[in-house]
Amino acid sequence: AAGVIQSPRHLIKEKRETATLKCYPIPRHDTVYWYQQGPGQDPQFLISFYEKMQSDKGSIPDRFSAQQFSDYHSELNMSSLELGDSALYFCASSPGLAGGPAKNIQYFGAGTRLSVL
Amino acid sequence: AQKVTQAQTEISVVEKEDVTLDCVYETRDTTYYLFWYKQPPSGELVFLIRRNSFDEQNEISGRYSWNFQKSTSSFNFTITASQVVDSAVYFCALTGIQGAQKLVFGQGTRLTINP
């Protein structure tokens, strides 16, 4: 079965550079979530989109922005990168109301490991 | 506010032992979902189970079983006859039922199964 696809898997950037992370949800999933997981920590919610509209916002820095496109893929844009942005970034998707029993189950991609030097 | 607590930071057992991972949660919602996810050394987050708050039936899937007790706000996870491949970080998580809501994770329990 198709899973959530994230690219790139690894990314190395310098301080003050920009980065773009991409997420392709499972087909027919209309909701996308972004999470940040620091070393040894639990994933922290950043932002979510439902039907291409921002649904919820968590502890996402103003330097970060995200959107969901017409084909439901999502991109997380990160600017003025700081050392503290080094983390594993996960995208998850879930089916909407039409998802039946699978509604509200978030399926995660393999993550993008961002290293800021 | 929602909160999930996994008091066990690390657990180490010998293969074939049974092991239980504890999870306690707080929420003001009357209906909610509880989850367990597994994060193996390779780093991905793997969905294991979802339980809704109005279904207190325990669930068994192979060597895995889950004990949900609403009265004590706990959702514990037991692995029977553990195997080395069970070594991972396990996260308990909570979300509301209405709409597309974020997952609130516990701190995770690192489980090591020694041969």
PDB file of C-alpha atoms in Angstrom:
ATOM      1  CA  ALA A   1       0.000   0.000   0.000  1.00  0.00           C
ATOM      2  CA  ALA A   2       1.126   3.525  -0.715  1.00  0.00           C
ATOM      3  CA  GLY A   3       2.591   5.426   2.217  1.00  0.00           C
ATOM      4  CA  VAL A   4       3.404   9.037   2.990  1.00  0.00           C
ATOM      5  CA  ILE A   5       6.403  10.165   0.953  1.00  0.00           C
ATOM      6  CA  GLN A   6       8.769  12.791   2.283  1.00  0.00           C
ATOM      7  CA  SER A   7      11.662  14.364   0.462  1.00  0.00           C
ATOM      8  CA  PRO A   8      14.476  14.829   0.873  1.00  0.00           C
ATOM      9  CA  ARG A   9      15.330  12.208   3.495  1.00  0.00           C
ATOM     10  CA  HIS A  10      18.410  14.097   4.618  1.00  0.00           C
ATOM     11  CA  LEU A  11      19.280  17.771   4.309  1.00  0.00           C
ATOM     12  CA  ILE A  12      22.341  19.673   5.421  1.00  0.00           C
ATOM     13  CA  LYS A  13      22.199  23.459   5.524  1.00  0.00           C
ATOM     14  CA  GLU A  14      24.242  26.321   6.894  1.00  0.00           C
ATOM     15  CA  LYS A  15      22.938  28.843   9.389  1.00  0.00           C
ATOM     16  CA  ARG A  16      20.744  31.538   7.846  1.00  0.00           C
ATOM     17  CA  GLU A  17      20.017  29.424   4.752  1.00  0.00           C
ATOM     18  CA  THR A  18      16.559  28.324   3.655  1.00  0.00           C
ATOM     19  CA  ALA A  19      15.134  24.825   3.291  1.00  0.00           C
ATOM     20  CA  THR A  20      12.030  23.333   1.706  1.00  0.00           C
ATOM     21  CA  LEU A  21      10.633  19.999   2.838  1.00  0.00           C
ATOM     22  CA  LYS A  22       8.064  18.187   0.741  1.00  0.00           C
ATOM     23  CA  CYS A  23       5.330  15.755   1.712  1.00  0.00           C
ATOM     24  CA  TYR A  24       3.115  13.605  -0.506  1.00  0.00           C
ATOM     25  CA  PRO A  25       0.202  12.163   1.479  1.00  0.00           C
ATOM     26  CA  ILE A  26      -1.382   8.779   1.040  1.00  0.00           C
ATOM     27  CA  PRO A  27      -3.809   8.919  -1.923  1.00  0.00           C
ATOM     28  CA  ARG A  28      -7.294  10.138  -0.929  1.00  0.00           C
ATOM     29  CA  HIS A  29      -6.034  11.544   2.365  1.00  0.00           C
ATOM     30  CA  ASP A  30      -7.114  15.172   2.628  1.00  0.00           C
ATOM     31  CA  THR A  31      -5.352  16.194   5.851  1.00  0.00           C
ATOM     32  CA  VAL A  32      -1.638  16.763   6.326  1.00  0.00           C
ATOM     33  CA  TYR A  33       0.243  17.409   9.559  1.00  0.00           C
ATOM     34  CA  TRP A  34       3.825  18.507  10.217  1.00  0.00           C
ATOM     35  CA  TYR A  35       5.762  17.576  13.352  1.00  0.00           C
ATOM     36  CA  GLN A  36       9.264  18.359  14.587  1.00  0.00           C
ATOM     37  CA  GLN A  37      11.214  15.851  16.685  1.00  0.00           C
ATOM     38  CA  GLY A  38      14.395  16.990  18.393  1.00  0.00           C
ATOM     39  CA  PRO A  39      17.005  14.449  19.531  1.00  0.00           C
ATOM     40  CA  GLY A  40      15.653  12.277  22.326  1.00  0.00           C
ATOM     41  CA  GLN A  41      12.327  14.108  22.338  1.00  0.00           C
ATOM     42  CA  ASP A  42       8.764  13.372  21.362  1.00  0.00           C
ATOM     43  CA  PRO A  43       7.315  14.803  18.148  1.00  0.00           C
ATOM     44  CA  GLN A  44       5.921  18.313  18.505  1.00  0.00           C
ATOM     45  CA  PHE A  45       3.069  19.510  16.313  1.00  0.00           C
ATOM     46  CA  LEU A  46       3.857  22.389  13.966  1.00  0.00           C
ATOM     47  CA  ILE A  47       0.917  22.900  11.604  1.00  0.00           C
ATOM     48  CA  SER A  48      -1.857  21.065   9.775  1.00  0.00           C
ATOM     49  CA  PHE A  49      -3.956  21.475   6.644  1.00  0.00           C
ATOM     50  CA  TYR A  50      -7.370  20.150   5.732  1.00  0.00           C
ATOM     51  CA  GLU A  51      -8.579  20.437   2.159  1.00  0.00           C
ATOM     52  CA  LYS A  52      -5.774  22.914   1.363  1.00  0.00           C
ATOM     53  CA  MET A  53      -6.703  25.268   4.194  1.00  0.00           C
ATOM     54  CA  GLN A  54      -4.686  25.682   7.376  1.00  0.00           C
ATOM     55  CA  SER A  55      -6.460  23.710  10.048  1.00  0.00           C
ATOM     56  CA  ASP A  56      -4.395  24.169  13.194  1.00  0.00           C
ATOM     57  CA  LYS A  57      -1.159  25.777  14.236  1.00  0.00           C
ATOM     58  CA  GLY A  58       1.212  24.707  16.971  1.00  0.00           C
ATOM     59  CA  SER A  59       4.624  25.860  18.054  1.00  0.00           C
ATOM     60  CA  ILE A  60       5.811  26.814  14.577  1.00  0.00           C
ATOM     61  CA  PRO A  61       8.338  29.670  14.400  1.00  0.00           C
ATOM     62  CA  ASP A  62       7.440  32.705  12.299  1.00  0.00           C
ATOM     63  CA  ARG A  63      10.458  31.825  10.115  1.00  0.00           C
ATOM     64  CA  PHE A  64       8.585  28.728   8.966  1.00  0.00           C
ATOM     65  CA  SER A  65       5.645  28.637   6.604  1.00  0.00           C
ATOM     66  CA  ALA A  66       3.721  25.834   4.980  1.00  0.00           C
ATOM     67  CA  GLN A  67       0.985  25.216   2.489  1.00  0.00           C
ATOM     68  CA  GLN A  68      -1.018  22.419   0.943  1.00  0.00           C
ATOM     69  CA  PHE A  69      -1.392  22.402  -2.814  1.00  0.00           C
ATOM     70  CA  SER A  70      -4.253  21.423  -5.106  1.00  0.00           C
ATOM     71  CA  ASP A  71      -2.868  17.882  -5.446  1.00  0.00           C
ATOM     72  CA  TYR A  72      -2.806  17.678  -1.598  1.00  0.00           C
ATOM     73  CA  HIS A  73       0.950  17.577  -1.315  1.00  0.00           C
ATOM     74  CA  SER A  74       2.412  19.947   1.244  1.00  0.00           C
ATOM     75  CA  GLU A  75       5.631  21.900   1.610  1.00  0.00           C
ATOM     76  CA  LEU A  76       7.273  23.253   4.740  1.00  0.00           C
ATOM     77  CA  ASN A  77       9.455  26.270   4.053  1.00  0.00           C
ATOM     78  CA  MET A  78      12.070  27.207   6.607  1.00  0.00           C
ATOM     79  CA  SER A  79      14.078  30.417   6.408  1.00  0.00           C
ATOM     80  CA  SER A  80      16.943  31.961   8.401  1.00  0.00           C
ATOM     81  CA  LEU A  81      17.836  28.519   9.690  1.00  0.00           C
ATOM     82  CA  GLU A  82      19.271  28.269  13.185  1.00  0.00           C
ATOM     83  CA  LEU A  83      21.300  25.529  14.839  1.00  0.00           C
ATOM     84  CA  GLY A  84      18.259  24.693  16.976  1.00  0.00           C
ATOM     85  CA  ASP A  85      16.244  23.823  13.878  1.00  0.00           C
ATOM     86  CA  SER A  86      18.283  20.625  13.496  1.00  0.00           C
ATOM     87  CA  ALA A  87      15.722  17.887  13.964  1.00  0.00           C
ATOM     88  CA  LEU A  88      13.705  15.147  12.329  1.00  0.00           C
ATOM     89  CA  TYR A  89      10.688  16.591  10.547  1.00  0.00           C
ATOM     90  CA  PHE A  90       7.725  14.326  10.034  1.00  0.00           C
ATOM     91  CA  CYS A  91       4.764  14.691   7.787  1.00  0.00           C
ATOM     92  CA  ALA A  92       1.638  12.667   8.502  1.00  0.00           C
ATOM     93  CA  SER A  93      -1.612  12.296   6.618  1.00  0.00           C
ATOM     94  CA  SER A  94      -5.055  11.095   7.555  1.00  0.00           C
ATOM     95  CA  PRO A  95      -8.297  10.493   5.719  1.00  0.00           C
ATOM     96  CA  GLY A  96     -11.187  12.846   6.326  1.00  0.00           C
ATOM     97  CA  LEU A  97     -14.736  11.981   7.225  1.00  0.00           C
ATOM     98  CA  ALA A  98     -14.893   9.597   4.277  1.00  0.00           C
ATOM     99  CA  GLY A  99     -12.093   7.608   5.830  1.00  0.00           C
ATOM    100  CA  GLY A 100     -14.497   5.440   7.772  1.00  0.00           C
ATOM    101  CA  PRO A 101     -12.814   3.459  10.541  1.00  0.00           C
ATOM    102  CA  ALA A 102      -9.434   4.950   9.583  1.00  0.00           C
ATOM    103  CA  LYS A 103     -10.645   8.489  10.217  1.00  0.00           C
ATOM    104  CA  ASN A 104      -8.259  10.424  12.495  1.00  0.00           C
ATOM    105  CA  ILE A 105      -5.463   7.864  12.241  1.00  0.00           C
ATOM    106  CA  GLN A 106      -2.321   9.731  11.293  1.00  0.00           C
ATOM    107  CA  TYR A 107       0.128   7.803   9.136  1.00  0.00           C
ATOM    108  CA  PHE A 108       3.652   9.116   9.169  1.00  0.00           C
ATOM    109  CA  GLY A 109       6.294   9.419   6.513  1.00  0.00           C
ATOM    110  CA  ALA A 110       9.888   8.338   7.116  1.00  0.00           C
ATOM    111  CA  GLY A 111      10.857  11.891   8.011  1.00  0.00           C
ATOM    112  CA  THR A 112      13.409  14.428   6.799  1.00  0.00           C
ATOM    113  CA  ARG A 113      16.504  14.741   8.951  1.00  0.00           C
ATOM    114  CA  LEU A 114      17.648  18.364   8.835  1.00  0.00           C
ATOM    115  CA  SER A 115      21.108  19.271  10.053  1.00  0.00           C
ATOM    116  CA  VAL A 116      21.986  22.948  10.366  1.00  0.00           C
ATOM    117  CA  LEU A 117      25.727  23.619  10.602  1.00  0.00           C
TER     118      LEU A 117
ATOM    119  CA  ALA B   1      -5.095  21.088  27.896  1.00  0.00           C
ATOM    120  CA  GLN B   2      -4.128  17.601  26.915  1.00  0.00           C
ATOM    121  CA  LYS B   3      -1.166  15.796  28.401  1.00  0.00           C
ATOM    122  CA  VAL B   4       0.312  12.318  28.071  1.00  0.00           C
ATOM    123  CA  THR B   5       2.796  10.910  30.561  1.00  0.00           C
ATOM    124  CA  GLN B   6       4.996   7.883  30.033  1.00  0.00           C
ATOM    125  CA  ALA B   7       6.844   7.581  33.315  1.00  0.00           C
ATOM    126  CA  GLN B   8       9.191   4.850  32.122  1.00  0.00           C
ATOM    127  CA  THR B   9      12.012   6.494  30.190  1.00  0.00           C
ATOM    128  CA  GLU B  10      13.882   3.274  29.454  1.00  0.00           C
ATOM    129  CA  ILE B  11      13.149  -0.419  29.915  1.00  0.00           C
ATOM    130  CA  SER B  12      15.558  -3.256  29.289  1.00  0.00           C
ATOM    131  CA  VAL B  13      14.523  -6.911  29.354  1.00  0.00           C
ATOM    132  CA  VAL B  14      15.802 -10.229  28.138  1.00  0.00           C
ATOM    133  CA  GLU B  15      14.216 -11.797  25.091  1.00  0.00           C
ATOM    134  CA  LYS B  16      11.042 -13.827  25.726  1.00  0.00           C
ATOM    135  CA  GLU B  17      10.128 -11.801  28.829  1.00  0.00           C
ATOM    136  CA  ASP B  18       6.803  -9.991  28.966  1.00  0.00           C
ATOM    137  CA  VAL B  19       6.966  -6.224  29.278  1.00  0.00           C
ATOM    138  CA  THR B  20       4.342  -3.547  29.953  1.00  0.00           C
ATOM    139  CA  LEU B  21       4.669   0.076  28.905  1.00  0.00           C
ATOM    140  CA  ASP B  22       2.634   2.524  30.958  1.00  0.00           C
ATOM    141  CA  CYS B  23       0.716   5.518  29.655  1.00  0.00           C
ATOM    142  CA  VAL B  24      -1.364   7.980  31.657  1.00  0.00           C
ATOM    143  CA  TYR B  25      -3.242  10.856  30.041  1.00  0.00           C
ATOM    144  CA  GLU B  26      -5.115  14.027  30.948  1.00  0.00           C
ATOM    145  CA  THR B  27      -7.839  15.659  28.891  1.00  0.00           C
ATOM    146  CA  ARG B  28     -10.965  17.714  29.448  1.00  0.00           C
ATOM    147  CA  ASP B  29     -12.601  16.209  26.377  1.00  0.00           C
ATOM    148  CA  THR B  30     -15.318  13.654  27.032  1.00  0.00           C
ATOM    149  CA  THR B  31     -14.517  11.838  23.809  1.00  0.00           C
ATOM    150  CA  TYR B  32     -11.034  11.328  22.468  1.00  0.00           C
ATOM    151  CA  TYR B  33      -8.684   8.888  20.769  1.00  0.00           C
ATOM    152  CA  LEU B  34      -5.620   7.200  22.228  1.00  0.00           C
ATOM    153  CA  PHE B  35      -2.793   5.797  20.131  1.00  0.00           C
ATOM    154  CA  TRP B  36       0.440   3.871  20.347  1.00  0.00           C
ATOM    155  CA  TYR B  37       3.229   4.421  17.829  1.00  0.00           C
ATOM    156  CA  LYS B  38       6.532   2.583  17.462  1.00  0.00           C
ATOM    157  CA  GLN B  39       9.761   4.299  16.413  1.00  0.00           C
ATOM    158  CA  PRO B  40      12.443   1.729  15.550  1.00  0.00           C
ATOM    159  CA  PRO B  41      16.125   2.716  15.267  1.00  0.00           C
ATOM    160  CA  SER B  42      15.576   3.535  11.586  1.00  0.00           C
ATOM    161  CA  GLY B  43      13.504   6.511  12.756  1.00  0.00           C
ATOM    162  CA  GLU B  44      10.083   6.196  11.166  1.00  0.00           C
ATOM    163  CA  LEU B  45       6.908   6.363  13.241  1.00  0.00           C
ATOM    164  CA  VAL B  46       4.746   3.278  12.846  1.00  0.00           C
ATOM    165  CA  PHE B  47       1.079   3.288  13.851  1.00  0.00           C
ATOM    166  CA  LEU B  48       0.171   0.382  16.137  1.00  0.00           C
ATOM    167  CA  ILE B  49      -3.304   0.993  17.516  1.00  0.00           C
ATOM    168  CA  ARG B  50      -6.080   3.544  18.011  1.00  0.00           C
ATOM    169  CA  ARG B  51      -8.635   3.287  20.806  1.00  0.00           C
ATOM    170  CA  ASN B  52     -11.616   5.588  21.220  1.00  0.00           C
ATOM    171  CA  SER B  53     -12.690   6.723  24.642  1.00  0.00           C
ATOM    172  CA  PHE B  54     -16.093   5.077  24.591  1.00  0.00           C
ATOM    173  CA  ASP B  55     -14.749   1.614  23.860  1.00  0.00           C
ATOM    174  CA  GLU B  56     -13.044   0.145  26.901  1.00  0.00           C
ATOM    175  CA  GLN B  57     -12.632  -3.322  25.483  1.00  0.00           C
ATOM    176  CA  ASN B  58      -9.097  -4.544  25.730  1.00  0.00           C
ATOM    177  CA  GLU B  59      -7.467  -5.525  22.484  1.00  0.00           C
ATOM    178  CA  ILE B  60      -5.024  -8.249  21.557  1.00  0.00           C
ATOM    179  CA  SER B  61      -3.065  -8.471  18.321  1.00  0.00           C
ATOM    180  CA  GLY B  62      -0.619 -11.334  18.264  1.00  0.00           C
ATOM    181  CA  ARG B  63       1.964 -10.718  20.982  1.00  0.00           C
ATOM    182  CA  TYR B  64       0.637  -7.180  21.586  1.00  0.00           C
ATOM    183  CA  SER B  65      -2.187  -6.285  23.935  1.00  0.00           C
ATOM    184  CA  TRP B  66      -3.607  -3.018  25.191  1.00  0.00           C
ATOM    185  CA  ASN B  67      -5.404  -2.306  28.450  1.00  0.00           C
ATOM    186  CA  PHE B  68      -7.538   0.847  28.438  1.00  0.00           C
ATOM    187  CA  GLN B  69      -8.957   1.951  31.799  1.00  0.00           C
ATOM    188  CA  LYS B  70     -10.901   5.185  31.654  1.00  0.00           C
ATOM    189  CA  SER B  71     -11.317   5.272  35.440  1.00  0.00           C
ATOM    190  CA  THR B  72      -7.561   5.634  35.905  1.00  0.00           C
ATOM    191  CA  SER B  73      -6.900   7.486  32.601  1.00  0.00           C
ATOM    192  CA  SER B  74      -4.455   4.812  31.555  1.00  0.00           C
ATOM    193  CA  PHE B  75      -3.765   3.038  28.280  1.00  0.00           C
ATOM    194  CA  ASN B  76      -1.044   0.464  28.879  1.00  0.00           C
ATOM    195  CA  PHE B  77       0.691  -1.661  26.271  1.00  0.00           C
ATOM    196  CA  THR B  78       1.988  -5.175  26.906  1.00  0.00           C
ATOM    197  CA  ILE B  79       4.326  -7.168  24.697  1.00  0.00           C
ATOM    198  CA  THR B  80       4.274 -10.879  25.433  1.00  0.00           C
ATOM    199  CA  ALA B  81       7.306 -13.070  24.736  1.00  0.00           C
ATOM    200  CA  SER B  82       9.368 -10.077  23.625  1.00  0.00           C
ATOM    201  CA  GLN B  83      11.747 -10.324  20.684  1.00  0.00           C
ATOM    202  CA  VAL B  84      14.847  -8.373  19.727  1.00  0.00           C
ATOM    203  CA  VAL B  85      12.892  -6.790  16.839  1.00  0.00           C
ATOM    204  CA  ASP B  86      10.604  -5.171  19.415  1.00  0.00           C
ATOM    205  CA  SER B  87      13.473  -2.885  20.438  1.00  0.00           C
ATOM    206  CA  ALA B  88      12.310   0.658  19.711  1.00  0.00           C
ATOM    207  CA  VAL B  89      10.982   3.828  21.269  1.00  0.00           C
ATOM    208  CA  TYR B  90       7.256   3.563  21.895  1.00  0.00           C
ATOM    209  CA  PHE B  91       5.046   6.639  22.058  1.00  0.00           C
ATOM    210  CA  CYS B  92       1.584   6.926  23.529  1.00  0.00           C
ATOM    211  CA  ALA B  93      -0.489   9.777  22.055  1.00  0.00           C
ATOM    212  CA  LEU B  94      -3.858  11.492  22.463  1.00  0.00           C
ATOM    213  CA  THR B  95      -6.107  13.510  20.182  1.00  0.00           C
ATOM    214  CA  GLY B  96      -9.619  14.889  20.167  1.00  0.00           C
ATOM    215  CA  ILE B  97     -12.292  13.350  18.005  1.00  0.00           C
ATOM    216  CA  GLN B  98     -13.737  16.410  16.279  1.00  0.00           C
ATOM    217  CA  GLY B  99     -12.104  17.395  13.020  1.00  0.00           C
ATOM    218  CA  ALA B 100      -8.429  17.048  12.199  1.00  0.00           C
ATOM    219  CA  GLN B 101      -6.667  17.421  15.524  1.00  0.00           C
ATOM    220  CA  LYS B 102      -3.004  17.254  16.401  1.00  0.00           C
ATOM    221  CA  LEU B 103      -1.473  14.344  18.246  1.00  0.00           C
ATOM    222  CA  VAL B 104      -0.146  15.079  21.724  1.00  0.00           C
ATOM    223  CA  PHE B 105       2.636  12.614  22.445  1.00  0.00           C
ATOM    224  CA  GLY B 106       4.090  11.286  25.655  1.00  0.00           C
ATOM    225  CA  GLN B 107       7.826  11.485  26.193  1.00  0.00           C
ATOM    226  CA  GLY B 108       8.323   7.958  24.861  1.00  0.00           C
ATOM    227  CA  THR B 109       9.713   4.773  26.402  1.00  0.00           C
ATOM    228  CA  ARG B 110      12.905   3.311  24.973  1.00  0.00           C
ATOM    229  CA  LEU B 111      12.541  -0.472  25.045  1.00  0.00           C
ATOM    230  CA  THR B 112      15.612  -2.634  24.623  1.00  0.00           C
ATOM    231  CA  ILE B 113      15.239  -6.373  24.219  1.00  0.00           C
ATOM    232  CA  ASN B 114      18.491  -8.207  24.873  1.00  0.00           C
ATOM    233  CA  PRO B 115      19.169 -11.604  23.305  1.00  0.00           C
TER     234      PRO B 115
END
